[in-house]
mmCIF file of C-alpha atoms in Angstrom:
data_model
loop_
_atom_site.group_PDB
_atom_site.id
_atom_site.type_symbol
_atom_site.label_atom_id
_atom_site.label_comp_id
_atom_site.label_asym_id
_atom_site.label_seq_id
_atom_site.Cartn_x
_atom_site.Cartn_y
_atom_site.Cartn_z
ATOM 1 C CA MET E 1 -64.314 95.897 59.844
ATOM 2 C CA GLY E 2 -65.761 93.933 56.967
ATOM 3 C CA LEU E 3 -69.331 92.850 56.570
ATOM 4 C CA GLY E 4 -68.187 89.238 56.814
ATOM 5 C CA TYR E 5 -67.745 89.739 60.558
ATOM 6 C CA SER E 6 -71.428 90.285 61.258
ATOM 7 C CA LEU E 7 -73.810 87.541 62.266
ATOM 8 C CA VAL E 8 -74.652 85.091 59.494
ATOM 9 C CA SER E 9 -77.109 86.845 57.219
ATOM 10 C CA TRP E 10 -78.396 86.626 53.705
ATOM 11 C CA ASN E 11 -76.133 89.275 52.242
ATOM 12 C CA LYS E 12 -75.781 89.720 48.497
ATOM 13 C CA GLN E 13 -73.079 87.072 48.181
ATOM 14 C CA LYS E 14 -74.966 84.481 50.229
ATOM 15 C CA LYS E 15 -78.197 85.111 48.321
ATOM 16 C CA LYS E 16 -76.361 84.506 45.058
ATOM 17 C CA TYR E 17 -74.742 81.372 46.499
ATOM 18 C CA ASP E 18 -78.102 80.035 47.729
ATOM 19 C CA ARG E 19 -79.760 80.632 44.369
ATOM 20 C CA ILE E 20 -76.995 78.659 42.654
ATOM 21 C CA VAL E 21 -77.287 75.810 45.191
ATOM 22 C CA TRP E 22 -81.059 75.605 44.865
ATOM 23 C CA LEU E 23 -80.842 75.735 41.068
ATOM 24 C CA LEU E 24 -78.356 72.854 41.057
ATOM 25 C CA MET E 25 -80.601 70.917 43.441
ATOM 26 C CA ALA E 26 -83.593 71.428 41.145
ATOM 27 C CA LEU E 27 -81.567 70.372 38.099
ATOM 28 C CA TYR E 28 -80.425 67.225 39.905
ATOM 29 C CA LEU E 29 -83.997 66.297 40.816
ATOM 30 C CA VAL E 30 -85.169 66.837 37.242
ATOM 31 C CA LEU E 31 -82.292 64.779 35.841
ATOM 32 C CA PHE E 32 -82.798 61.988 38.386
ATOM 33 C CA ALA E 33 -86.541 61.846 37.719
ATOM 34 C CA SER E 34 -86.022 61.846 33.957
ATOM 35 C CA LEU E 35 -83.513 58.994 34.072
ATOM 36 C CA THR E 36 -85.700 56.987 36.467
ATOM 37 C CA ILE E 37 -88.770 57.356 34.260
ATOM 38 C CA LEU E 38 -86.718 56.434 31.198
ATOM 39 C CA LEU E 39 -84.955 53.414 32.689
ATOM 40 C CA ASN E 40 -87.584 52.202 35.160
ATOM 41 C CA PRO E 41 -91.001 53.615 34.237
ATOM 42 C CA ASN E 42 -92.796 51.418 36.802
ATOM 43 C CA THR E 43 -91.234 53.293 39.732
ATOM 44 C CA SER E 44 -93.886 54.830 41.982
ATOM 45 C CA LEU E 45 -93.894 58.544 42.701
ATOM 46 C CA GLU E 46 -93.171 57.957 46.395
ATOM 47 C CA THR E 47 -90.178 55.749 45.625
ATOM 48 C CA LEU E 48 -88.903 58.260 43.086
ATOM 49 C CA ILE E 49 -89.041 61.062 45.647
ATOM 50 C CA ILE E 50 -87.344 58.943 48.314
ATOM 51 C CA ARG E 51 -84.481 57.936 46.037
ATOM 52 C CA ALA E 52 -84.047 61.350 44.414
ATOM 53 C CA PHE E 53 -83.862 63.354 47.643
ATOM 54 C CA GLY E 54 -81.903 60.660 49.481
ATOM 55 C CA SER E 55 -79.193 60.415 46.840
ATOM 56 C CA MET E 56 -79.025 64.204 46.524
ATOM 57 C CA ALA E 57 -78.611 64.644 50.286
ATOM 58 C CA LEU E 58 -75.802 62.070 50.346
ATOM 59 C CA ILE E 59 -73.948 63.780 47.503
ATOM 60 C CA MET E 60 -74.329 67.159 49.216
ATOM 61 C CA LEU E 61 -73.019 65.742 52.483
ATOM 62 C CA HIS E 62 -69.905 64.490 50.687
ATOM 63 C CA ILE E 63 -69.393 67.995 49.282
ATOM 64 C CA VAL E 64 -69.883 69.606 52.712
ATOM 65 C CA LEU E 65 -67.290 67.300 54.279
ATOM 66 C CA ALA E 66 -64.858 67.791 51.399
ATOM 67 C CA ILE E 67 -64.850 71.609 51.513
ATOM 68 C CA GLY E 68 -62.758 71.840 54.693
ATOM 69 C CA PRO E 69 -59.746 69.818 53.504
ATOM 70 C CA LEU E 70 -60.029 71.272 49.997
ATOM 71 C CA THR E 71 -59.531 74.792 51.368
ATOM 72 C CA ARG E 72 -56.395 73.614 53.163
ATOM 73 C CA LEU E 73 -55.050 72.286 49.861
ATOM 74 C CA ASP E 74 -56.191 75.137 47.591
ATOM 75 C CA LYS E 75 -57.322 78.599 48.750
ATOM 76 C CA ARG E 76 -59.554 78.964 45.713
ATOM 77 C CA PHE E 77 -62.121 76.858 47.598
ATOM 78 C CA LEU E 78 -62.400 79.414 50.417
ATOM 79 C CA PRO E 79 -65.648 80.973 49.063
ATOM 80 C CA LEU E 80 -67.252 77.554 49.475
ATOM 81 C CA LEU E 81 -66.122 77.403 53.090
ATOM 82 C CA TYR E 82 -67.529 80.858 53.775
ATOM 83 C CA ASN E 83 -70.980 79.634 52.711
ATOM 84 C CA ARG E 84 -70.696 76.006 53.855
ATOM 85 C CA ARG E 85 -73.331 76.297 56.572
ATOM 86 C CA HIS E 86 -75.935 77.365 54.016
ATOM 87 C CA LEU E 87 -75.071 74.302 51.943
ATOM 88 C CA GLY E 88 -75.341 72.133 55.050
ATOM 89 C CA VAL E 89 -78.802 73.448 55.913
ATOM 90 C CA SER E 90 -79.969 72.870 52.323
ATOM 91 C CA MET E 91 -78.594 69.346 52.550
ATOM 92 C CA PHE E 92 -80.563 68.739 55.756
ATOM 93 C CA PHE E 93 -83.842 69.751 54.102
ATOM 94 C CA ALA E 94 -83.144 67.332 51.241
ATOM 95 C CA ALA E 95 -82.501 64.581 53.793
ATOM 96 C CA LEU E 96 -85.663 65.588 55.663
ATOM 97 C CA VAL E 97 -87.828 65.149 52.556
ATOM 98 C CA HIS E 98 -86.268 61.717 52.039
ATOM 99 C CA GLY E 99 -86.893 60.784 55.679
ATOM 100 C CA VAL E 100 -90.479 62.032 55.831
ATOM 101 C CA PHE E 101 -91.545 60.172 52.672
ATOM 102 C CA SER E 102 -89.737 57.025 53.834
ATOM 103 C CA ILE E 103 -91.552 57.079 57.183
ATOM 104 C CA ILE E 104 -94.894 57.681 55.498
ATOM 105 C CA GLN E 105 -94.411 54.890 52.960
ATOM 106 C CA PHE E 106 -93.013 52.251 55.303
ATOM 107 C CA HIS E 107 -94.356 53.068 58.779
ATOM 108 C CA ALA E 108 -97.460 55.275 58.632
ATOM 109 C CA LEU E 109 -100.036 52.564 57.939
ATOM 110 C CA GLY E 110 -99.220 50.193 60.817
ATOM 111 C CA ASN E 111 -100.680 49.843 64.304
ATOM 112 C CA TYR E 112 -97.865 51.754 65.984
ATOM 113 C CA ASN E 113 -96.720 55.339 65.997
ATOM 114 C CA PRO E 114 -94.508 55.711 62.891
ATOM 115 C CA PHE E 115 -91.503 56.783 64.947
ATOM 116 C CA VAL E 116 -91.929 53.823 67.289
ATOM 117 C CA SER E 117 -92.366 51.531 64.307
ATOM 118 C CA ILE E 118 -88.934 52.502 62.989
ATOM 119 C CA PHE E 119 -87.340 50.922 66.043
ATOM 120 C CA ILE E 120 -89.559 47.909 66.663
ATOM 121 C CA SER E 121 -90.565 46.746 63.171
ATOM 122 C CA ASN E 122 -87.235 44.990 62.727
ATOM 123 C CA LEU E 123 -85.086 43.904 65.682
ATOM 124 C CA ASP E 124 -82.698 41.666 63.752
ATOM 125 C CA TYR E 125 -79.548 43.631 64.610
ATOM 126 C CA ALA E 126 -77.358 40.521 64.465
ATOM 127 C CA SER E 127 -78.034 39.917 60.773
ATOM 128 C CA LEU E 128 -76.228 41.661 57.934
ATOM 129 C CA THR E 129 -78.856 40.668 55.384
ATOM 130 C CA ASN E 130 -81.729 41.916 57.551
ATOM 131 C CA PHE E 131 -80.162 44.650 59.684
ATOM 132 C CA PRO E 132 -82.670 47.479 60.431
ATOM 133 C CA PHE E 133 -80.891 50.058 58.280
ATOM 134 C CA GLN E 134 -83.734 52.550 58.596
ATOM 135 C CA VAL E 135 -82.772 53.116 62.233
ATOM 136 C CA LEU E 136 -79.350 54.333 61.084
ATOM 137 C CA GLY E 137 -80.984 56.738 58.647
ATOM 138 C CA PHE E 138 -83.351 58.114 61.299
ATOM 139 C CA LEU E 139 -80.563 58.647 63.851
ATOM 140 C CA SER E 140 -78.383 60.386 61.279
ATOM 141 C CA LEU E 141 -81.293 62.673 60.390
ATOM 142 C CA ILE E 142 -81.554 63.713 64.053
ATOM 143 C CA VAL E 143 -77.838 64.592 64.079
ATOM 144 C CA LEU E 144 -78.200 66.569 60.841
ATOM 145 C CA PHE E 145 -81.156 68.414 62.373
ATOM 146 C CA LEU E 146 -78.990 69.448 65.332
ATOM 147 C CA MET E 147 -76.328 70.680 62.895
ATOM 148 C CA ALA E 148 -78.847 72.735 60.922
ATOM 149 C CA ALA E 149 -80.665 74.070 63.992
ATOM 150 C CA THR E 150 -77.435 75.353 65.598
ATOM 151 C CA SER E 151 -75.737 76.567 62.434
ATOM 152 C CA HIS E 152 -76.397 80.268 63.096
ATOM 153 C CA ASP E 153 -73.767 82.417 64.834
ATOM 154 C CA PHE E 154 -76.289 82.983 67.632
ATOM 155 C CA TRP E 155 -75.556 79.469 68.852
ATOM 156 C CA LEU E 156 -71.839 79.821 68.216
ATOM 157 C CA ALA E 157 -71.720 82.935 70.403
ATOM 158 C CA ASN E 158 -73.793 81.454 73.232
ATOM 159 C CA LEU E 159 -72.298 77.962 73.294
ATOM 160 C CA GLY E 160 -68.727 79.126 72.780
ATOM 161 C CA ALA E 161 -66.477 78.249 69.872
ATOM 162 C CA LYS E 162 -65.058 75.076 71.441
ATOM 163 C CA THR E 163 -68.434 73.606 72.439
ATOM 164 C CA TRP E 164 -70.040 74.613 69.148
ATOM 165 C CA LYS E 165 -67.234 73.096 67.096
ATOM 166 C CA THR E 166 -67.312 69.881 69.156
ATOM 167 C CA LEU E 167 -71.048 69.618 68.604
ATOM 168 C CA HIS E 168 -70.643 70.026 64.872
ATOM 169 C CA THR E 169 -68.010 67.289 64.611
ATOM 170 C CA PHE E 170 -70.917 64.888 65.139
ATOM 171 C CA VAL E 171 -71.604 65.392 61.449
ATOM 172 C CA TYR E 172 -68.989 62.667 60.921
ATOM 173 C CA LEU E 173 -71.077 60.326 63.077
ATOM 174 C CA ALA E 174 -74.061 61.143 60.873
ATOM 175 C CA TYR E 175 -71.945 60.450 57.797
ATOM 176 C CA PHE E 176 -70.871 56.993 58.966
ATOM 177 C CA MET E 177 -74.444 56.111 59.939
ATOM 178 C CA LEU E 178 -75.625 57.235 56.498
ATOM 179 C CA ILE E 179 -72.938 55.116 54.854
ATOM 180 C CA GLY E 180 -74.279 52.122 56.767
ATOM 181 C CA HIS E 181 -77.877 53.111 55.982
ATOM 182 C CA VAL E 182 -77.284 53.324 52.238
ATOM 183 C CA PHE E 183 -74.957 50.318 52.016
ATOM 184 C CA LEU E 184 -77.262 47.975 53.932
ATOM 185 C CA GLY E 185 -80.344 49.279 52.138
ATOM 186 C CA ALA E 186 -78.827 48.688 48.707
ATOM 187 C CA PHE E 187 -77.350 45.349 49.788
ATOM 188 C CA GLN E 188 -80.608 44.003 51.215
ATOM 189 C CA GLN E 189 -82.764 45.149 48.315
ATOM 190 C CA GLU E 190 -80.370 43.602 45.780
ATOM 191 C CA LEU E 191 -80.203 46.718 43.637
ATOM 192 C CA SER E 192 -77.552 47.413 41.029
ATOM 193 C CA ALA E 193 -73.954 47.380 42.236
ATOM 194 C CA LEU E 194 -73.541 50.936 40.930
ATOM 195 C CA PRO E 195 -74.775 52.671 44.137
ATOM 196 C CA LEU E 196 -72.340 50.653 46.224
ATOM 197 C CA ILE E 197 -69.458 51.447 43.861
ATOM 198 C CA LEU E 198 -70.251 55.174 43.918
ATOM 199 C CA LEU E 199 -70.587 55.063 47.690
ATOM 200 C CA MET E 200 -67.160 53.476 48.016
ATOM 201 C CA ILE E 201 -65.595 56.034 45.650
ATOM 202 C CA GLY E 202 -67.046 58.889 47.706
ATOM 203 C CA PHE E 203 -65.821 57.380 50.974
ATOM 204 C CA VAL E 204 -62.305 56.774 49.651
ATOM 205 C CA ALA E 205 -62.105 60.282 48.188
ATOM 206 C CA LEU E 206 -63.133 61.867 51.503
ATOM 207 C CA ALA E 207 -60.712 59.699 53.456
ATOM 208 C CA TRP E 208 -57.856 60.630 51.086
ATOM 209 C CA LEU E 209 -58.617 64.358 51.372
ATOM 210 C CA HIS E 210 -58.687 64.306 55.170
ATOM 211 C CA LEU E 211 -55.583 62.131 55.528
ATOM 212 C CA THR E 212 -53.645 64.253 53.042
ATOM 213 C CA THR E 213 -54.621 67.437 54.840
ATOM 214 C CA ALA E 214 -53.697 65.933 58.213
ATOM 215 C CA ARG E 215 -50.264 64.949 56.880
ATOM 216 C CA ILE E 216 -49.608 68.453 55.545
ATOM 217 C CA GLU E 217 -50.743 70.060 58.805
ATOM 218 C CA ASN E 218 -48.526 67.725 60.831
ATOM 219 C CA GLN E 219 -45.551 68.658 58.662
ATOM 220 C CA LYS E 220 -46.054 72.316 59.602
ATOM 221 C CA ASP E 221 -45.649 71.428 63.278
ATOM 222 C CA SER E 222 -42.933 68.786 62.921
ATOM 223 C CA HIS E 223 -39.885 71.093 62.869
ATOM 224 C CA PRO E 224 -38.409 71.358 66.381
ATOM 225 C CA VAL E 225 -37.874 74.909 67.614
ATOM 226 C CA GLU E 226 -35.539 75.837 70.459
ATOM 227 C CA ALA E 227 -35.975 78.940 72.580
ATOM 228 C CA GLU E 228 -33.084 80.671 74.328
ATOM 229 C CA GLU E 229 -34.130 82.640 77.379
ATOM 230 C CA GLY E 230 -37.681 82.588 76.061
ATOM 231 C CA TRP E 231 -36.817 83.888 72.588
ATOM 232 C CA ALA E 232 -37.005 81.790 69.400
ATOM 233 C CA TYR E 233 -35.984 82.504 65.828
ATOM 234 C CA VAL E 234 -38.892 82.913 63.390
ATOM 235 C CA CYS E 235 -37.522 83.898 59.970
ATOM 236 C CA ARG E 236 -35.953 86.755 58.026
ATOM 237 C CA VAL E 237 -38.015 89.887 57.443
ATOM 238 C CA ASP E 238 -37.928 89.439 53.671
ATOM 239 C CA GLU E 239 -39.450 85.958 53.997
ATOM 240 C CA ILE E 240 -42.834 87.491 54.882
ATOM 241 C CA GLU E 241 -44.933 89.065 52.154
ATOM 242 C CA ASN E 242 -46.437 92.480 52.760
ATOM 243 C CA ASP E 243 -49.866 92.264 54.423
ATOM 244 C CA ARG E 244 -49.334 88.521 54.905
ATOM 245 C CA ALA E 245 -48.081 86.280 57.684
ATOM 246 C CA LYS E 246 -45.503 83.645 58.491
ATOM 247 C CA LEU E 247 -46.857 80.689 60.483
ATOM 248 C CA PHE E 248 -44.606 79.911 63.439
ATOM 249 C CA THR E 249 -45.146 76.912 65.717
ATOM 250 C CA TYR E 250 -43.675 76.423 69.166
ATOM 251 C CA GLN E 251 -44.541 73.325 71.199
ATOM 252 C CA GLY E 252 -47.806 72.878 69.339
ATOM 253 C CA GLU E 253 -48.860 76.527 69.662
ATOM 254 C CA ARG E 254 -49.365 78.233 66.316
ATOM 255 C CA ILE E 255 -48.548 81.919 65.962
ATOM 256 C CA ALA E 256 -49.183 84.242 63.014
ATOM 257 C CA VAL E 257 -46.386 86.779 62.412
ATOM 258 C CA PHE E 258 -47.690 89.558 60.134
ATOM 259 C CA LYS E 259 -45.785 92.196 58.142
ATOM 260 C CA TYR E 260 -47.725 95.317 57.208
ATOM 261 C CA ASN E 261 -46.960 98.998 56.513
ATOM 262 C CA GLY E 262 -43.297 98.549 57.460
ATOM 263 C CA LYS E 263 -44.223 96.917 60.793
ATOM 264 C CA ILE E 264 -44.351 93.400 62.208
ATOM 265 C CA SER E 265 -46.763 92.004 64.824
ATOM 266 C CA ALA E 266 -47.581 88.531 66.098
ATOM 267 C CA VAL E 267 -50.860 87.064 67.349
ATOM 268 C CA ASN E 268 -52.279 83.676 68.169
ATOM 269 C CA ASN E 269 -53.166 81.885 64.943
ATOM 270 C CA VAL E 270 -56.640 80.725 66.006
ATOM 271 C CA CYS E 271 -59.639 82.889 65.097
ATOM 272 C CA ARG E 272 -62.155 83.140 67.943
ATOM 273 C CA HIS E 273 -65.072 82.592 65.572
ATOM 274 C CA GLN E 274 -64.619 79.037 64.325
ATOM 275 C CA GLY E 275 -60.919 78.414 64.809
ATOM 276 C CA GLY E 276 -59.898 79.668 61.371
ATOM 277 C CA PRO E 277 -56.151 80.024 60.593
ATOM 278 C CA LEU E 278 -55.358 83.739 60.823
ATOM 279 C CA SER E 279 -51.939 83.180 59.239
ATOM 280 C CA GLU E 280 -53.674 82.267 55.984
ATOM 281 C CA GLY E 281 -55.554 85.562 55.957
ATOM 282 C CA LYS E 282 -54.222 89.011 55.174
ATOM 283 C CA ILE E 283 -54.271 92.591 56.401
ATOM 284 C CA ILE E 284 -57.362 94.413 55.114
ATOM 285 C CA ASP E 285 -58.151 97.986 56.204
ATOM 286 C CA GLY E 286 -55.413 97.707 58.802
ATOM 287 C CA CYS E 287 -56.845 94.551 60.391
ATOM 288 C CA ILE E 288 -55.922 90.874 60.259
ATOM 289 C CA THR E 289 -58.803 89.302 58.361
ATOM 290 C CA CYS E 290 -59.596 85.618 58.865
ATOM 291 C CA PRO E 291 -59.842 83.799 55.524
ATOM 292 C CA TRP E 292 -62.763 81.675 56.655
ATOM 293 C CA HIS E 293 -65.488 84.169 57.530
ATOM 294 C CA GLY E 294 -63.900 87.616 57.538
ATOM 295 C CA TYR E 295 -63.512 88.119 61.301
ATOM 296 C CA GLN E 296 -60.958 90.876 61.977
ATOM 297 C CA TYR E 297 -58.365 91.735 64.635
ATOM 298 C CA ARG E 298 -55.962 94.628 65.048
ATOM 299 C CA PRO E 299 -52.437 93.201 64.691
ATOM 300 C CA GLU E 300 -50.887 95.329 67.462
ATOM 301 C CA ASP E 301 -53.294 94.267 70.243
ATOM 302 C CA GLY E 302 -55.248 91.298 68.850
ATOM 303 C CA GLN E 303 -58.584 93.006 69.495
ATOM 304 C CA SER E 304 -61.497 93.205 67.111
ATOM 305 C CA PRO E 305 -62.352 96.807 66.243
ATOM 306 C CA PRO E 306 -65.413 98.219 68.082
ATOM 307 C CA PRO E 307 -68.194 97.377 68.569
ATOM 308 C CA PHE E 308 -66.906 93.790 68.431
ATOM 309 C CA THR E 309 -65.213 92.301 71.473
ATOM 310 C CA GLU E 310 -63.306 89.195 70.337
ATOM 311 C CA LYS E 311 -59.574 89.193 70.973
ATOM 312 C CA VAL E 312 -56.574 86.893 70.620
ATOM 313 C CA GLU E 313 -53.229 86.589 72.414
ATOM 314 C CA THR E 314 -50.309 88.750 71.270
ATOM 315 C CA TYR E 315 -46.524 88.194 71.335
ATOM 316 C CA SER E 316 -43.426 90.343 71.774
ATOM 317 C CA LEU E 317 -40.947 90.455 68.884
ATOM 318 C CA LYS E 318 -37.404 91.731 68.352
ATOM 319 C CA LEU E 319 -35.023 92.133 65.440
ATOM 320 C CA LYS E 320 -31.396 91.059 65.177
ATOM 321 C CA GLY E 321 -30.289 92.530 61.893
ATOM 322 C CA ASN E 322 -32.824 91.119 59.428
ATOM 323 C CA ASP E 323 -33.823 88.200 61.677
ATOM 324 C CA ILE E 324 -37.123 88.132 63.581
ATOM 325 C CA TYR E 325 -37.234 86.616 67.076
ATOM 326 C CA ILE E 326 -40.356 85.985 69.151
ATOM 327 C CA MET E 327 -40.916 85.716 72.883
ATOM 328 C CA VAL E 328 -42.693 82.354 72.985
ATOM 329 C CA LYS E 329 -44.696 83.190 76.096
ATOM 330 C CA ALA E 330 -47.901 84.894 75.011
ATOM 331 C CA HIS E 331 -49.376 88.062 76.455
ATOM 332 C CA ASP E 332 -52.983 87.980 77.580
ATOM 333 C CA ALA E 333 -55.526 88.280 74.805
ATOM 334 C CA GLY E 334 -55.987 91.911 73.775
ATOM 335 C CA THR E 335 -52.654 93.121 75.180
ATOM 336 C CA PHE E 336 -51.068 95.928 73.165
ATOM 337 C CA VAL E 337 -47.536 95.158 71.934
ATOM 338 C CA GLU E 338 -45.531 97.836 70.143
ATOM 339 C CA PRO E 339 -45.031 96.599 66.536
ATOM 340 C CA LEU E 340 -41.512 96.108 65.227
ATOM 341 C CA ASN E 341 -40.378 98.759 62.784
ATOM 342 C CA CYS E 342 -38.906 96.989 59.759
ATOM 343 C CA ALA E 343 -39.304 99.772 57.202
ATOM 344 C CA HIS E 344 -35.534 100.193 56.963
ATOM 345 C CA GLU E 345 -34.880 96.478 56.438
#
């Protein structure tokens, strides 16, 4: 069992990753402040902080949302996925600084509670030129807070993978609200067209990445497979690399067929941690290792090695010459299935 299976912690790799992220954040702030002072020396300190941290948070959010599809297109991005939650939490704190200074500057000196003032200072929701864009920013900050607060595996384990993952898809809601927040803010304040152009480029790039990934994933499931008496053809033995897997799909169910040490086993493709694709991982120390976060399962029974308790469904296999066939009905999660012996093939 690898260290990557343990609860999220600041191991050596994550500490190095965080230091790099924080260094890049500091360099961005210095560069942004320097350019602002050079090009617009009359900018107040409060405005500088609001714009610097706000723009940095938006850029980081684009990166966070791009990592997922990038890993589907190129496995070299997998280290970024492994540490994505740390990047997301850092992004939230940047957004928080932006939000706190914005509330102080625009709502702290009135007759109402600053948080109440956000919602009642401007009620012109029917106007594009005067829409209360700050409400969108505040609501998106609440969503980002929920993402950051539940990012630890403690919440993943207690909420369950499906609920946790559903909760974290709300980051897209936060993204669209932030797009509206930034677009309307720049539009109403009649700033340079550059922020709007950059915003559009970022949106189009994200949309292209997600649509491209969706198309590729749909192609994997688009080939019809017929089963005869419950058995379906998978592939030839020599089509699977050693310690790797062949992804097989039957009626929307994805199965990872692994070849290792002259044996072949099949398990459900979905990692119980965050739904990672086990077929894109490999056998390490005798265990299927998820490429996303290092969760491991024994290929013959789909169980995580002790003391861990996660387990996935397993499948029966048979050989006809050099051809692999699979019984498409799964065994219960954690059921031992004798591996196929393919050493002579």
